[in-house]
Short mmCIF file of C-alpha atoms in Angstrom, two decimals:
data_model
loop_
_atom_site.label_atom_id
_atom_site.label_comp_id
_atom_site.label_asym_id
_atom_site.label_seq_id
_atom_site.Cartn_x
_atom_site.Cartn_y
_atom_site.Cartn_z
CA MET A 1 42.88 -76.60 8.53
CA LYS A 2 44.35 -79.68 10.00
CA GLN A 3 47.09 -79.95 12.55
CA SER A 4 50.50 -81.37 11.51
CA ASN A 5 51.39 -84.29 12.65
CA LYS A 6 55.08 -83.53 13.78
CA LEU A 7 55.98 -87.75 14.15
CA LEU A 8 55.44 -87.64 10.19
CA SER A 9 57.52 -84.50 9.35
CA ASN A 10 59.91 -85.98 7.61
CA GLN A 11 57.78 -87.95 5.67
CA ASP A 12 56.55 -86.89 1.57
CA TYR A 13 52.95 -85.49 3.00
CA SER A 14 51.78 -83.38 5.40
CA ASP A 15 48.42 -82.79 7.25
CA TYR A 16 47.77 -79.50 6.15
CA ASP A 17 45.53 -77.95 3.45
CA CYS A 18 46.65 -75.69 1.19
CA PRO A 19 45.60 -71.63 2.44
CA LEU A 20 45.02 -70.91 -1.08
CA CYS A 21 43.15 -73.44 -2.91
CA HIS A 22 42.87 -76.12 0.02
CA ALA A 23 44.47 -78.95 -1.91
CA PRO A 24 47.03 -81.66 -0.07
CA THR A 25 50.13 -80.72 0.23
CA ASN A 26 53.79 -82.14 0.68
CA ILE A 27 56.83 -81.20 3.11
CA TYR A 28 58.83 -78.84 0.67
CA ALA A 29 61.62 -77.95 2.85
CA SER A 30 62.93 -77.27 6.75
CA ASP A 31 65.17 -75.06 8.66
CA ARG A 32 66.22 -74.12 11.90
CA ARG A 33 63.22 -72.00 12.17
CA ARG A 34 60.40 -73.90 10.60
CA GLU A 35 58.86 -76.56 7.76
CA TYR A 36 57.83 -75.60 4.88
CA PHE A 37 55.16 -77.18 2.64
CA GLN A 38 53.90 -77.39 -1.01
CA CYS A 39 50.40 -77.46 -3.01
CA SER A 40 49.98 -80.38 -4.91
CA GLN A 41 47.76 -78.36 -7.22
CA CYS A 42 48.70 -74.63 -6.93
CA ALA A 43 52.54 -74.90 -6.17
CA LEU A 44 52.03 -72.36 -3.20
CA VAL A 45 54.88 -73.10 -0.62
CA PHE A 46 53.83 -72.01 2.89
CA ALA A 47 55.36 -72.28 6.48
CA ASP A 48 54.04 -74.45 9.13
CA PRO A 49 51.10 -72.79 10.22
CA SER A 50 51.29 -73.76 13.79
CA GLY A 51 54.44 -70.87 13.84
CA TRP A 52 52.61 -68.14 12.13
CA PRO A 53 53.07 -64.78 13.68
CA SER A 54 50.25 -63.51 16.02
CA PRO A 55 48.81 -60.02 14.93
CA GLU A 56 50.57 -58.43 17.77
CA LEU A 57 54.26 -59.38 16.76
CA GLU A 58 53.20 -59.01 12.97
CA ARG A 59 52.79 -55.35 14.40
CA SER A 60 55.63 -55.17 16.45
CA GLU A 61 57.61 -56.36 13.26
CA TYR A 62 56.18 -54.13 10.36
CA GLU A 63 56.88 -51.06 12.76
CA LEU A 64 60.77 -51.87 12.53
CA HIS A 65 60.29 -51.08 8.74
CA GLU A 66 62.14 -47.98 7.75
CA ASN A 67 60.37 -46.93 4.45
CA ASP A 68 60.58 -43.04 3.93
CA ALA A 69 58.42 -41.54 1.49
CA SER A 70 61.70 -39.11 0.89
CA ASP A 71 64.13 -42.04 0.68
CA SER A 72 65.70 -42.17 -3.30
CA GLY A 73 66.59 -45.83 -3.02
CA TYR A 74 62.98 -46.82 -1.98
CA ARG A 75 61.52 -44.60 -4.43
CA THR A 76 63.72 -46.40 -6.85
CA PHE A 77 62.68 -50.06 -5.71
CA LEU A 78 58.79 -49.05 -5.86
CA SER A 79 59.71 -47.94 -9.47
CA ARG A 80 59.89 -51.49 -10.21
CA ILE A 81 55.90 -51.70 -10.02
CA SER A 82 54.74 -47.71 -10.60
CA ALA A 83 56.84 -47.54 -14.04
CA PRO A 84 55.33 -50.51 -15.75
CA LEU A 85 52.00 -49.93 -14.45
CA GLN A 86 51.93 -46.15 -15.20
CA LYS A 87 52.20 -47.48 -18.81
CA VAL A 88 48.75 -49.64 -18.67
CA LEU A 89 46.46 -47.13 -17.00
CA SER A 90 44.14 -44.33 -18.31
CA THR A 91 44.54 -40.92 -17.22
CA ASN A 92 41.50 -41.20 -15.02
CA ALA A 93 42.04 -44.22 -13.24
CA THR A 94 41.93 -44.49 -9.34
CA GLY A 95 43.45 -47.49 -7.19
CA LEU A 96 44.08 -48.92 -4.29
CA ASP A 97 47.41 -49.55 -2.12
CA PHE A 98 46.55 -52.49 -0.51
CA GLY A 99 48.86 -53.61 2.55
CA CYS A 100 50.22 -49.75 2.47
CA GLY A 101 52.17 -49.75 5.83
CA PRO A 102 52.99 -47.40 8.36
CA GLY A 103 54.59 -44.91 5.88
CA PRO A 104 52.56 -44.74 2.32
CA THR A 105 54.94 -44.26 -0.58
CA LEU A 106 53.95 -45.78 -3.93
CA SER A 107 50.46 -43.86 -3.65
CA LEU A 108 52.69 -40.72 -3.39
CA ILE A 109 54.98 -41.98 -6.42
CA MET A 110 51.51 -42.47 -8.31
CA ALA A 111 49.79 -39.34 -6.89
CA GLU A 112 52.69 -37.05 -8.38
CA ALA A 113 52.24 -38.64 -11.82
CA GLY A 114 48.51 -38.06 -11.93
CA TRP A 115 46.73 -41.15 -10.27
CA GLU A 116 45.13 -41.14 -7.24
CA MET A 117 45.08 -44.38 -4.68
CA ALA A 118 43.16 -45.08 -1.65
CA LEU A 119 45.01 -46.68 1.17
CA TYR A 120 44.20 -49.69 3.31
CA ASP A 121 46.41 -51.63 5.74
CA PRO A 122 45.09 -53.98 8.63
CA PHE A 123 47.22 -52.28 11.17
CA PHE A 124 48.31 -48.53 9.93
CA HIS A 125 45.32 -47.48 8.05
CA PRO A 126 42.26 -49.76 8.82
CA ASP A 127 39.83 -47.96 6.72
CA LEU A 128 37.29 -51.03 5.67
CA SER A 129 35.12 -48.49 3.57
CA THR A 130 38.09 -48.52 0.94
CA LEU A 131 37.32 -52.53 0.45
CA GLU A 132 33.79 -51.91 -0.59
CA THR A 133 34.50 -50.12 -3.89
CA SER A 134 35.89 -50.95 -7.23
CA TYR A 135 39.31 -49.53 -8.63
CA ASP A 136 40.70 -49.54 -11.91
CA PHE A 137 43.92 -51.12 -10.06
CA ILE A 138 45.26 -52.33 -7.11
CA THR A 139 48.90 -52.78 -6.05
CA ALA A 140 50.29 -55.17 -3.20
CA THR A 141 54.24 -54.36 -2.73
CA GLU A 142 55.95 -56.90 -0.76
CA VAL A 143 52.16 -57.84 1.00
CA ILE A 144 51.01 -61.34 -0.15
CA GLU A 145 53.53 -63.27 1.48
CA HIS A 146 52.43 -62.06 4.75
CA ILE A 147 48.54 -62.99 3.94
CA HIS A 148 47.66 -65.77 6.20
CA HIS A 149 44.41 -66.39 4.37
CA PRO A 150 44.87 -65.81 0.63
CA ASP A 151 42.14 -67.83 0.08
CA VAL A 152 40.04 -64.95 1.32
CA TRP A 153 41.70 -61.85 0.40
CA LEU A 154 43.43 -62.80 -3.36
CA PRO A 155 39.74 -63.51 -4.91
CA LYS A 156 38.28 -60.32 -3.21
CA LEU A 157 41.21 -58.27 -4.37
CA TRP A 158 40.53 -59.50 -7.94
CA ASN A 159 36.71 -59.21 -7.41
CA MET A 160 37.47 -55.34 -6.85
CA ILE A 161 39.38 -54.60 -9.78
CA LYS A 162 37.29 -53.37 -12.66
CA PRO A 163 36.87 -54.60 -16.31
CA GLY A 164 39.90 -53.89 -17.88
CA GLY A 165 41.85 -53.32 -14.87
CA THR A 166 45.12 -54.17 -13.31
CA LEU A 167 45.77 -56.49 -9.81
CA ALA A 168 49.51 -55.82 -9.45
CA PHE A 169 51.45 -57.49 -6.77
CA MET A 170 55.87 -57.36 -5.90
CA THR A 171 56.88 -60.33 -4.14
CA LYS A 172 60.02 -62.74 -4.56
CA LEU A 173 59.37 -66.06 -6.45
CA VAL A 174 60.21 -69.44 -5.25
CA ILE A 175 62.55 -71.19 -7.71
CA ASP A 176 63.30 -74.43 -6.38
CA GLN A 177 64.15 -76.67 -3.46
CA THR A 178 67.60 -76.05 -3.75
CA ALA A 179 67.62 -72.29 -3.93
CA PHE A 180 64.60 -71.93 -1.34
CA LYS A 181 67.11 -73.82 1.25
CA GLY A 182 69.30 -70.56 1.05
CA TRP A 183 66.67 -67.96 0.29
CA HIS A 184 67.03 -65.14 2.98
CA TYR A 185 63.56 -64.29 2.07
CA LYS A 186 61.75 -67.20 4.11
CA ASN A 187 63.61 -66.16 7.12
CA ASP A 188 61.36 -63.26 8.01
CA PRO A 189 58.84 -64.75 10.58
CA THR A 190 56.09 -62.49 8.92
CA HIS A 191 56.54 -63.96 5.82
CA VAL A 192 54.14 -67.31 5.62
CA CYS A 193 53.41 -68.01 1.67
CA PHE A 194 55.60 -67.88 -1.09
CA TYR A 195 54.63 -67.71 -4.73
CA SER A 196 55.94 -69.19 -7.85
CA VAL A 197 55.23 -68.80 -11.60
CA GLU A 198 53.19 -71.88 -11.47
CA THR A 199 51.04 -70.60 -8.29
CA PHE A 200 50.38 -67.17 -10.37
CA GLN A 201 49.91 -69.26 -13.51
CA PHE A 202 47.04 -71.36 -11.38
CA LEU A 203 45.03 -67.96 -10.17
CA ALA A 204 45.21 -66.62 -13.79
CA ASP A 205 43.61 -69.62 -15.41
CA LYS A 206 41.20 -69.80 -12.24
CA TRP A 207 40.35 -65.92 -12.59
CA GLY A 208 40.40 -65.82 -16.41
CA ALA A 209 43.37 -63.38 -16.30
CA LEU A 210 45.99 -62.35 -18.61
CA LEU A 211 49.17 -62.57 -16.55
CA SER A 212 52.10 -60.65 -17.10
CA PHE A 213 55.70 -60.71 -14.98
CA GLU A 214 56.84 -57.13 -15.28
CA ALA A 215 59.96 -58.00 -13.80
CA LYS A 216 61.43 -60.90 -11.72
CA ASP A 217 59.29 -60.08 -8.85
CA VAL A 218 56.01 -57.55 -10.24
CA ILE A 219 53.66 -59.66 -11.16
CA PHE A 220 50.36 -57.99 -13.15
CA PHE A 221 46.83 -59.70 -13.75
CA HIS A 222 44.96 -58.04 -16.33
CA LYS A 223 41.10 -57.92 -16.10
CA PRO A 224 39.72 -58.72 -19.83
CA VAL A 225 37.09 -55.73 -20.44
CA HIS A 226 34.34 -58.34 -21.57
#
């Protein structure tokens, strides 16, 4: 990826290629923390990569999260993805909770309903063997906005889905530049990539997936059987 030319930061272009599809990008917004760019092809918005956090900073931020499997409020939050997912799964489906964090909870919710899930998290459950198999469903809840190499990881996750399976994301969506300016979601230093309806449609078209929006922040990619 090319380096940004700060002397041109107020112009309508940048020297960064999109981290998802590698197309040219334009300046999208800026605040006191960072500059943000938008892809001219897939509409991904991303923070200036020169300020992306180190793995050490990422881990320290994630360790501050207080996600408790016994917290009814947290379980209700995750039901936004678990409830619609359970409606499309066969009884013997197996899944992967990708980016499960230090206190996996979605996998417990799914197990209680009869569906087993493997766990993977680069910091807290770094079992690479879980990435070497195929699944009927994969979830990534509040994860993809943290991923530094979506061009690598998103296609990998899709390729791990069995025919007829579902790749389920939970992430808040970019609406427009006006809403983005006051958006709290972009203020988390570990949030580096921001997706929109257009970005997900781009991926669905590229992958040949059936795209469905189950809630305003819950997105399913369904893989055709044939």
